[in-house]
Coordinates of C-alpha atoms in Angstrom, one line a residue:
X1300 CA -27.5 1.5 -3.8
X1301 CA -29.4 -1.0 -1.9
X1302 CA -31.7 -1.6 -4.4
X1303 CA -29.1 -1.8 -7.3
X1304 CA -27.3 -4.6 -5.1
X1305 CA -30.6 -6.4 -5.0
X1306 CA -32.0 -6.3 -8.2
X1307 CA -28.5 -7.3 -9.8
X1308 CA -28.0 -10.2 -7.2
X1309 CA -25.1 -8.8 -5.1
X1310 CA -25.0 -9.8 -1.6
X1311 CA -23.2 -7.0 0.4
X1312 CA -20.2 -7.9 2.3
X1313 CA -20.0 -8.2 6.2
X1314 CA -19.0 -6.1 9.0
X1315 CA -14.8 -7.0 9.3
X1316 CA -15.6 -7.8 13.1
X1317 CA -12.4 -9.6 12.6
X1318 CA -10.5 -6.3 12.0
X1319 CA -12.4 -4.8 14.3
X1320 CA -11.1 -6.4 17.1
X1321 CA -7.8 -5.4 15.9
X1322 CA -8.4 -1.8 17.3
X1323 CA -7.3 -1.1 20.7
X1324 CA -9.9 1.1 22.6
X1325 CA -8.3 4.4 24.6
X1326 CA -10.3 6.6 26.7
X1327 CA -13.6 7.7 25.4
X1328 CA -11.8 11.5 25.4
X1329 CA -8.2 11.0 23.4
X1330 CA -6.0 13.4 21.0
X1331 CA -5.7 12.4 18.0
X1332 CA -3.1 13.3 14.7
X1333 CA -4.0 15.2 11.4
X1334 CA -0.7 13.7 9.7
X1335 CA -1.3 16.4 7.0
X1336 CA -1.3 19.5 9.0
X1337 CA 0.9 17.9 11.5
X1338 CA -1.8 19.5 14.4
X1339 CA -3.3 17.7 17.2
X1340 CA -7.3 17.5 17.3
X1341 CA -8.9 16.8 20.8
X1342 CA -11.6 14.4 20.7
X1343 CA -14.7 13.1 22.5
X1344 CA -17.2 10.6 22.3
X1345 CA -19.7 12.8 21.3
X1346 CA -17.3 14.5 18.6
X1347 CA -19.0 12.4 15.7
X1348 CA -19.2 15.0 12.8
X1349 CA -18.2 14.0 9.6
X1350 CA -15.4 17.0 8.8
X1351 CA -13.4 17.1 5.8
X1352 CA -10.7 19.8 4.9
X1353 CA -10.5 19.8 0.7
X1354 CA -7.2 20.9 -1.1
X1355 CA -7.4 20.4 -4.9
X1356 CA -8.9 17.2 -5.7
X1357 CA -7.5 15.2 -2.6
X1358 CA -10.2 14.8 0.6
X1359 CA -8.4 14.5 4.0
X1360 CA -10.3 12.8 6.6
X1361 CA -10.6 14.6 10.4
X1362 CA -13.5 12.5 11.7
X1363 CA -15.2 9.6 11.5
X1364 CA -18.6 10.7 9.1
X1365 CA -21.9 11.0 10.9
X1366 CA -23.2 8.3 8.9
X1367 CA -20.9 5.3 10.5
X1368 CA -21.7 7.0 14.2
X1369 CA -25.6 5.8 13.5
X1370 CA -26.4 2.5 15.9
X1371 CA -26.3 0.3 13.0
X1372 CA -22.8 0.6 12.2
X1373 CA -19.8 -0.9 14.1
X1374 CA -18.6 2.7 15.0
X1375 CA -21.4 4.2 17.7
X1376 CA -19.7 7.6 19.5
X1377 CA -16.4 5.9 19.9
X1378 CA -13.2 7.4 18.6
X1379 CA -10.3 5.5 18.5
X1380 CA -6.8 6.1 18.7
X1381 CA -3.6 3.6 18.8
X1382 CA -2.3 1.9 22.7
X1383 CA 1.0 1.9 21.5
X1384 CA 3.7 3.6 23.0
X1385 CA 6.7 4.8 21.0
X1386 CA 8.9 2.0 20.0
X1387 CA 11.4 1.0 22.6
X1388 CA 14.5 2.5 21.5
X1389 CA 17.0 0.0 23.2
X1390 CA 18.8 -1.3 20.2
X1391 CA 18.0 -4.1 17.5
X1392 CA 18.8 -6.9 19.1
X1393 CA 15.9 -9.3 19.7
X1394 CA 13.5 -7.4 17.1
X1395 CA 11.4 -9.0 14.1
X1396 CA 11.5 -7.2 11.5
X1397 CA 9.8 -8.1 8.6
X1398 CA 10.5 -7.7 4.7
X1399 CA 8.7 -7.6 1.7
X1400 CA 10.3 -7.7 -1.5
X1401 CA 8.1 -6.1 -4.4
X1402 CA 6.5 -7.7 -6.7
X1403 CA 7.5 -11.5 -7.6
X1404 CA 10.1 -11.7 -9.6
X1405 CA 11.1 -14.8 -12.5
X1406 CA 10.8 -15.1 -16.1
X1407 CA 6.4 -15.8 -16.0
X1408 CA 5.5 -13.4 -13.4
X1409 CA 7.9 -10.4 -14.9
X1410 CA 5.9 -10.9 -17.9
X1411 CA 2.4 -11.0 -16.2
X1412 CA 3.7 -7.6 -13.7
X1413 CA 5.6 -6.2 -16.3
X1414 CA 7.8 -5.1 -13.9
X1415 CA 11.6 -5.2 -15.3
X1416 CA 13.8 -3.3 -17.6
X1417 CA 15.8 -4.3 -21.0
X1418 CA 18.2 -1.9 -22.8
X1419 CA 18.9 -2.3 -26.5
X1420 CA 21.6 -5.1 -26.0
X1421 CA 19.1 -7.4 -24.4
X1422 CA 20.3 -6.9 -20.5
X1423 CA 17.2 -7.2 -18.0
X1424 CA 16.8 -6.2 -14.7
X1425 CA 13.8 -7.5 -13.1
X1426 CA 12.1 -5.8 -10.0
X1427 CA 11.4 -8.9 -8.2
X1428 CA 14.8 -10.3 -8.9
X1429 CA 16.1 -7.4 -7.0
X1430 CA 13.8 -6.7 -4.1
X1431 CA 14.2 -10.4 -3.0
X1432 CA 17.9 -10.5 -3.3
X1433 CA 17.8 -6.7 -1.1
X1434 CA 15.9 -8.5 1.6
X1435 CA 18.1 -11.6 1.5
X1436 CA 21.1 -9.1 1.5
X1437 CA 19.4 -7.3 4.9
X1438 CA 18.7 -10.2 6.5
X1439 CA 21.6 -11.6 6.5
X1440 CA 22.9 -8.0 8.0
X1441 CA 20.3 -7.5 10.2
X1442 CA 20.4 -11.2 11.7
X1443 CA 24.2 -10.8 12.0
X1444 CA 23.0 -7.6 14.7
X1445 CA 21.0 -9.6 16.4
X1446 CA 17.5 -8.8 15.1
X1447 CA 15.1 -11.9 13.6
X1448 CA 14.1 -11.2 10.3
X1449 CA 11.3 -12.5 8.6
X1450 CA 10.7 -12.4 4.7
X1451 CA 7.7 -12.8 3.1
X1452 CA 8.1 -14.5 0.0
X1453 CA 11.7 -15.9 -0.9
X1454 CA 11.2 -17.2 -4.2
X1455 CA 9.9 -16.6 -7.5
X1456 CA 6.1 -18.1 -6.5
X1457 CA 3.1 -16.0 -5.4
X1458 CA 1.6 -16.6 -1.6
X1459 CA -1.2 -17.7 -2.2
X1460 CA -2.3 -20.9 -3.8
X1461 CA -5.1 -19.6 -5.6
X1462 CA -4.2 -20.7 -9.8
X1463 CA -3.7 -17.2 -11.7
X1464 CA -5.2 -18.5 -14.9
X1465 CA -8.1 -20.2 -14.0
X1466 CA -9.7 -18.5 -10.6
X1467 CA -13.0 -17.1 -11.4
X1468 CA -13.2 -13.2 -11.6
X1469 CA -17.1 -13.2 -11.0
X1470 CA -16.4 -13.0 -7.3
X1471 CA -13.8 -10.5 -7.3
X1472 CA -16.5 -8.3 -9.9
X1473 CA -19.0 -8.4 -7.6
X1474 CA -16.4 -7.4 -4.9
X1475 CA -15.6 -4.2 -7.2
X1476 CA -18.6 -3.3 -8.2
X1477 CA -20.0 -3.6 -4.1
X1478 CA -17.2 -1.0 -3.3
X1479 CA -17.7 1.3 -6.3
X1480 CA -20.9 2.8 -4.8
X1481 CA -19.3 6.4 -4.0
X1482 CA -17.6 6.7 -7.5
X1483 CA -18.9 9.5 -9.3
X1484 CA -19.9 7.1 -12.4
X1485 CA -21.8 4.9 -9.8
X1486 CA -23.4 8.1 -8.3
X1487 CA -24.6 9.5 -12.1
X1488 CA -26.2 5.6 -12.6
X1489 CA -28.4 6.2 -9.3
X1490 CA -30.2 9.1 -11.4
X1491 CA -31.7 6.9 -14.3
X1492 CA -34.4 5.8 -12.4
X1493 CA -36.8 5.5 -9.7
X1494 CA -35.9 2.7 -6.6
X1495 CA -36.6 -0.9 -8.0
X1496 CA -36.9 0.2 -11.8
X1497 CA -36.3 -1.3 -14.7
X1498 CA -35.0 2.0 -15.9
X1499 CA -32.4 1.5 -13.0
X1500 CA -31.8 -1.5 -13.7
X1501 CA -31.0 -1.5 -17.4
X1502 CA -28.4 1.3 -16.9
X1503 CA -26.6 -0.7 -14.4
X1504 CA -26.8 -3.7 -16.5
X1505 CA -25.6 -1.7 -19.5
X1506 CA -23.3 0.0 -17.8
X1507 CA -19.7 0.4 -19.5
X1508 CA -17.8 0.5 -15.9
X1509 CA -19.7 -2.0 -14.2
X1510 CA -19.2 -4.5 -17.5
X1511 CA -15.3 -3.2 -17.3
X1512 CA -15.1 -5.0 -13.9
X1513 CA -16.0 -8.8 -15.0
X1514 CA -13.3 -8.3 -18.2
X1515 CA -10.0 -10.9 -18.5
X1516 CA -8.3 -7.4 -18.3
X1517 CA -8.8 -7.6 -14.2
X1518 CA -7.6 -10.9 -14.0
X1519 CA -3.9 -9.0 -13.0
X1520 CA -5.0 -6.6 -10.8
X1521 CA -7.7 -9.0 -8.7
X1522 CA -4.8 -11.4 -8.3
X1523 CA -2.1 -9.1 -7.5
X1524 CA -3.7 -6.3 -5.7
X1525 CA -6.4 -8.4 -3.8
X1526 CA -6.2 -12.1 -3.6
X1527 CA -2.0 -12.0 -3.4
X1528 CA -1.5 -9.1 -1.1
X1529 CA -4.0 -10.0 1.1
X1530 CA -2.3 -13.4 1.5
X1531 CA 0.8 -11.2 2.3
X1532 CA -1.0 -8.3 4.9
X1533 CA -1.9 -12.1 6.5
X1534 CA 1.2 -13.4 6.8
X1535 CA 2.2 -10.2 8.2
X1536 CA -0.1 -10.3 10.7
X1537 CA 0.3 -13.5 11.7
X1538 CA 4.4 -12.6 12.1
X1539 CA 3.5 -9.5 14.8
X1540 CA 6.6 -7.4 13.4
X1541 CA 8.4 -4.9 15.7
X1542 CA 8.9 -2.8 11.7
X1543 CA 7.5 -3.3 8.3
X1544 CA 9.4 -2.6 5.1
X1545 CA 8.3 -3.1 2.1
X1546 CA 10.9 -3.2 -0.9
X1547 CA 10.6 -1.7 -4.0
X1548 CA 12.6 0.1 -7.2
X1549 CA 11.1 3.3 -8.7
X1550 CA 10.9 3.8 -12.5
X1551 CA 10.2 6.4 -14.9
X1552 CA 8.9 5.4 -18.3
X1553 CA 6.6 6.1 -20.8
X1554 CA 3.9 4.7 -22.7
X1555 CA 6.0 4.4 -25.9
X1556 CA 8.8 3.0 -23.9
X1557 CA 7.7 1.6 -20.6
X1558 CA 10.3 -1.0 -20.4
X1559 CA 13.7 0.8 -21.5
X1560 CA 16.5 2.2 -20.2
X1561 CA 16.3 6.3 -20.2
X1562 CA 18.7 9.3 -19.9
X1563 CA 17.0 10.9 -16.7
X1564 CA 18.8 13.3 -15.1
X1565 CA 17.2 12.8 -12.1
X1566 CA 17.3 10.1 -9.3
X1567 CA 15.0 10.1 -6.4
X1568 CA 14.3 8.4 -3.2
X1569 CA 11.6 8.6 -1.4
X1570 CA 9.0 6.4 1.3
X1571 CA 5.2 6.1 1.6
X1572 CA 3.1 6.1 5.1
X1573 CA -0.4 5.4 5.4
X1574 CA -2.4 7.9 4.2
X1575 CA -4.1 10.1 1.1
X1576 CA -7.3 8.6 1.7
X1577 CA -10.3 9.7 -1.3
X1578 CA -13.7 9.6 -0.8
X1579 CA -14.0 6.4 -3.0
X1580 CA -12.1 4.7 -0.6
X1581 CA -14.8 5.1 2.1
X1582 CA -17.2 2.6 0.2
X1583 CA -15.5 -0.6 1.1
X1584 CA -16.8 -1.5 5.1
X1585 CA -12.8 -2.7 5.6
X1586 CA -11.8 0.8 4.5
X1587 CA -13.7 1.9 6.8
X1588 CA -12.4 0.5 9.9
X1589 CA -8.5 0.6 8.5
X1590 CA -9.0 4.6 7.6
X1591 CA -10.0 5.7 10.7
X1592 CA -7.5 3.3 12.3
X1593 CA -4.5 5.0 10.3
X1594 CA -5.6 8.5 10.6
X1595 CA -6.7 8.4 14.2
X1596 CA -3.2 6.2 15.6
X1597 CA -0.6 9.2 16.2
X1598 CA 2.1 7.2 17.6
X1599 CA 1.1 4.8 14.4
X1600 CA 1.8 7.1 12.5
X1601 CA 4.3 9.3 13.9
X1602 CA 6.9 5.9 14.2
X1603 CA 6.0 5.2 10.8
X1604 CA 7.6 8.5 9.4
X1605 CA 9.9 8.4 11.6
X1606 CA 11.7 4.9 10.3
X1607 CA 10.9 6.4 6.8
X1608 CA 12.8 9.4 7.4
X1609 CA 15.8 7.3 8.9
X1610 CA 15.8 4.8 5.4
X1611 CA 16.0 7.6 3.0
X1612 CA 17.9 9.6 4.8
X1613 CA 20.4 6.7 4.8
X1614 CA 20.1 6.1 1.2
X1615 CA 20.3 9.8 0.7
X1616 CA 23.8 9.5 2.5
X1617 CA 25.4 6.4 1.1
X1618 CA 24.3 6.3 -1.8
X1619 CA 24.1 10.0 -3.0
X1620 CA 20.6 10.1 -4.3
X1621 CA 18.3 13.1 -2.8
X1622 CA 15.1 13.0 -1.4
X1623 CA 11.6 13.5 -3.6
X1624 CA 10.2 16.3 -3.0
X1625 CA 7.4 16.4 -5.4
X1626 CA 4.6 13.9 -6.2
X1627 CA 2.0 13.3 -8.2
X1628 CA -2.0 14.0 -7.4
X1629 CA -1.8 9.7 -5.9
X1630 CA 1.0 11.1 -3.4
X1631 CA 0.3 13.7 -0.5
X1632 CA 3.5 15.4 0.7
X1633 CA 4.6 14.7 4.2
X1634 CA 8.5 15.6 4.4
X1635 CA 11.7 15.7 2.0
X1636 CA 11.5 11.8 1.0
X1637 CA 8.4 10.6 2.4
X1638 CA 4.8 10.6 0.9
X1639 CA 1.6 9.6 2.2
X1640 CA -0.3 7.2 -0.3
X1641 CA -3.6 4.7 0.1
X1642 CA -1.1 1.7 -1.0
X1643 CA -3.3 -1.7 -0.7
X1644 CA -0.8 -3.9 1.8
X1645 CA 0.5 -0.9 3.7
X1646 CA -3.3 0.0 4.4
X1647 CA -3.8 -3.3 6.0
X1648 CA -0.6 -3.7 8.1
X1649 CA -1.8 -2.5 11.4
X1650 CA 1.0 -4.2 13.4
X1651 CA 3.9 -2.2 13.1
X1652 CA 5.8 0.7 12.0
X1653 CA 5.7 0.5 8.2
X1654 CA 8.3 2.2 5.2
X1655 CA 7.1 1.4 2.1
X1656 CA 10.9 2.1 0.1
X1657 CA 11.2 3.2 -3.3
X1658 CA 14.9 2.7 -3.2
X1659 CA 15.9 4.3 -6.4
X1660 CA 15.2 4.4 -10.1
X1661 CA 16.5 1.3 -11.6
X1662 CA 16.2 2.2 -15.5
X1663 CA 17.7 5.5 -14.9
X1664 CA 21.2 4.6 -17.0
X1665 CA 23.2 5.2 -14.3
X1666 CA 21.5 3.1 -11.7
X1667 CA 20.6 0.6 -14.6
X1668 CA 24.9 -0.4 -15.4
X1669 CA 25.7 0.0 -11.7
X1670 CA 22.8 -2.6 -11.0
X1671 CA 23.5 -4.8 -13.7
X1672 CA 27.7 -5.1 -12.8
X1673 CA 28.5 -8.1 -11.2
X1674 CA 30.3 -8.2 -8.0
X1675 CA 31.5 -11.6 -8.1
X1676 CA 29.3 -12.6 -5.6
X1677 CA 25.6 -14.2 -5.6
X1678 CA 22.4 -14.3 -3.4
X1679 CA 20.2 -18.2 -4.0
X1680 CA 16.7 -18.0 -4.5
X1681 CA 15.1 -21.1 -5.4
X1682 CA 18.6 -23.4 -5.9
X1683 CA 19.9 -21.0 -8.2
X1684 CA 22.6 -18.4 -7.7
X1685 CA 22.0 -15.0 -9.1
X1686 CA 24.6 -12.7 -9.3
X1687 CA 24.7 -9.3 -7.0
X1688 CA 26.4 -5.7 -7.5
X1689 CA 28.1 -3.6 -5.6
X1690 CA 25.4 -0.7 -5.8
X1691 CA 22.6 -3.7 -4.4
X1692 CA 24.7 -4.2 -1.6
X1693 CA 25.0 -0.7 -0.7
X1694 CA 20.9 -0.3 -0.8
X1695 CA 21.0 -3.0 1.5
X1696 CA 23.2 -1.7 3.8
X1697 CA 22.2 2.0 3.9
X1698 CA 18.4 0.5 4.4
X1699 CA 19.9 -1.9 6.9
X1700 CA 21.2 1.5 8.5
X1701 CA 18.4 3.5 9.2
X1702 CA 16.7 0.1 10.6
X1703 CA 19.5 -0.5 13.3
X1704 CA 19.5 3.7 13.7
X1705 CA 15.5 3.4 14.0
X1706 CA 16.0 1.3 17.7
X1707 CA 18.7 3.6 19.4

């Protein structure tokens, strides 16, 4: 892979010594979690082999692989587990908690995100609309407790300053294609030719998946996935939360309809931990010091399912909506309601307890008329008032709930 990175003219990324110094350092011998099997693994410094436990398609990491304990790489014998205790259970007052409402919401980005719903008499709910006035709705209940609340992004405007139509996707490519190296099409490339041929160069250069990267295509996902919720992952850093939700509405569409309104019978919530890490996701040298971080910080972890089960169990009992129980191959079962899923901010949020919410199904029709019913009442965002609903208020609260319940 070396040699493809040369020959194309791909300089290979840095070690994160940055993150790296994000890890707290326990003794050398430490217990860490399995948060699939729920079982505790003792470890030692010289416990360096690379152990994987395959169920289906999904890989489940146990140890660090041999390859990252050579001298070369940032990870020697060393295994790692979080110096956090449990959090302090002595009630919200005084606590940061931070927000993050999905998505960003207004006419231009709903269009660029797609994220919204419109039934056939033209009403539209739009995601971003919605998380921001649920965080807005929180803070004010959570301040009013005594807890200082921070929210991400308040209006209708990315985080970063970085222009969406004109930044240059070369970078972000090269990124991509750096981080690609244990994909199985990048794998089946390696075999066209000897080290330093042309023969392996041509069927890079010719590549369909590697030309896929530099496409206009991307330009969506390198902004919103990258460049915008790496802004975000800093800010939340930079915050040092005591908690971490992020806020989001769940939807279930189809590719004949993925914007409408539908009769499904079914309403769901459910919250997503750190976890469901694939082999691909090894590749990328961050990954690899933010895997072993997650998987080897019990406490991290533990807290973190803990606050989820609190939120959906909340919602579950407000607002009458059960818990998922099922997922799809991208989500690895943890409990009724919460999920374990390689999500790109909650990955990076080391700080703090995190819940990332999928509140409810907004264009189930149910949720859909209750959601778009005014209550006579309004949150601002940006100067403007936008009108609320008594179901809105009620996510808020029950969320709002299981936070305050979460310190006791």
């Amino acid at each position: 892979r070396e040699s493809v990175f040369q020959m194309l003219g791909i300089a290979e990324e840095e070690e994160p010594l940055e993150t790296i110094a994000l890890l707290p350092r326990e003794s050398l011998n430490s217990t860490i979690l399995d948060p699939w099997t729920k079982r505790r693994i003792e470890a030692s410094p010289v416990h360096t082999q690379f152990t994987l436990r395959k169920r289906e398609k999904e890989l489940r990491v146990y140890g660090v692989p041999q390859w990252l304990a050579q001298p070369e790489h940032i990870f020697d014998d060393i295994w790692w587990s979080t110096a956090a205790s449990p959090t302090p259970r002595d009630g919200i007052a005084g606590k940061h908690i931070v927000l993050d409402p999905g998505h960003i919401g207004g006419p231009h980005w709903d269009s660029v995100t797609g994220k919204y719903i419109r039934d056939i008499d033209g009403r539209q709910l739009s995601e971003g609309l919605l998380a921001i006035q649920w965080a807005m709705l929180m803070k004010e209940e959570l301040t009013a407790a005594g807890a200082k609340v921070t929210i991400i992004h308040e209006d209708f405007a990315p985080l970063t300053t970085i222009d969406y139509p004109s930044f240059d996707l070369k970078p972000w490519g090269d990124q991509t294609f750096l981080t690609s190296w244990m994909s199985d099409w990048f794998q089946c490339r390696l075999g066209a030719g000897e080290v330093g041929s042309s023969d392996l160069l041509r069927a890079f250069q010719n590549s369909r998946e590697r030309q896929a990267l530099y496409q206009e295509r991307m330009r969506y996902s390198y902004f919103l996935h990258d460049i915008e919720l790496g802004e975000r992952a800093r800010a939340i850093h930079v915050a040092k939360p005591d908690l971490f939700l992020a806020l989001h509405m769940d939807v279930s569409v189809t590719e004949s309809n993925p914007h409408g309104v539908v009769e499904m019978p079914v309403n769901q919530v459910k919250s997503y931990v750190p976890g469901g890490f694939e082999k691909e996701d090894w590749a990328s040298r961050e990954n690899r010091v933010l895997i072993p971080w997650h998987t080897f910080s019990a406490t991290h972890w533990d807290e973190s399912v803990r606050l989820s089960r609190l939120v959906t169990h909340s919602i579950r009992d407000r607002l009458a909506i059960p818990l998922q129980t099922r997922h799809g191959p991208n989500g690895l079962f943890v409990e009724p309601g919460v999920f374990a899923r390689n999500l790109h901010l909650s990955r990076k949020v080391l700080e703090a307890p995190i819940a990332y919410v999928e509140g409810l199904f907004y264009n189930q029709r149910a949720e859909f008329e209750a959601l778009s019913t005014s209550d006579g009442q309004t949150v601002r965002i940006g100067g403007q008032a936008y009108p609320t609903s008594v179901r809105l208020r009620a996510l808020a609260h029950a969320v709002s709930q299981g936070v305050a319940e979460f310190f006791e």
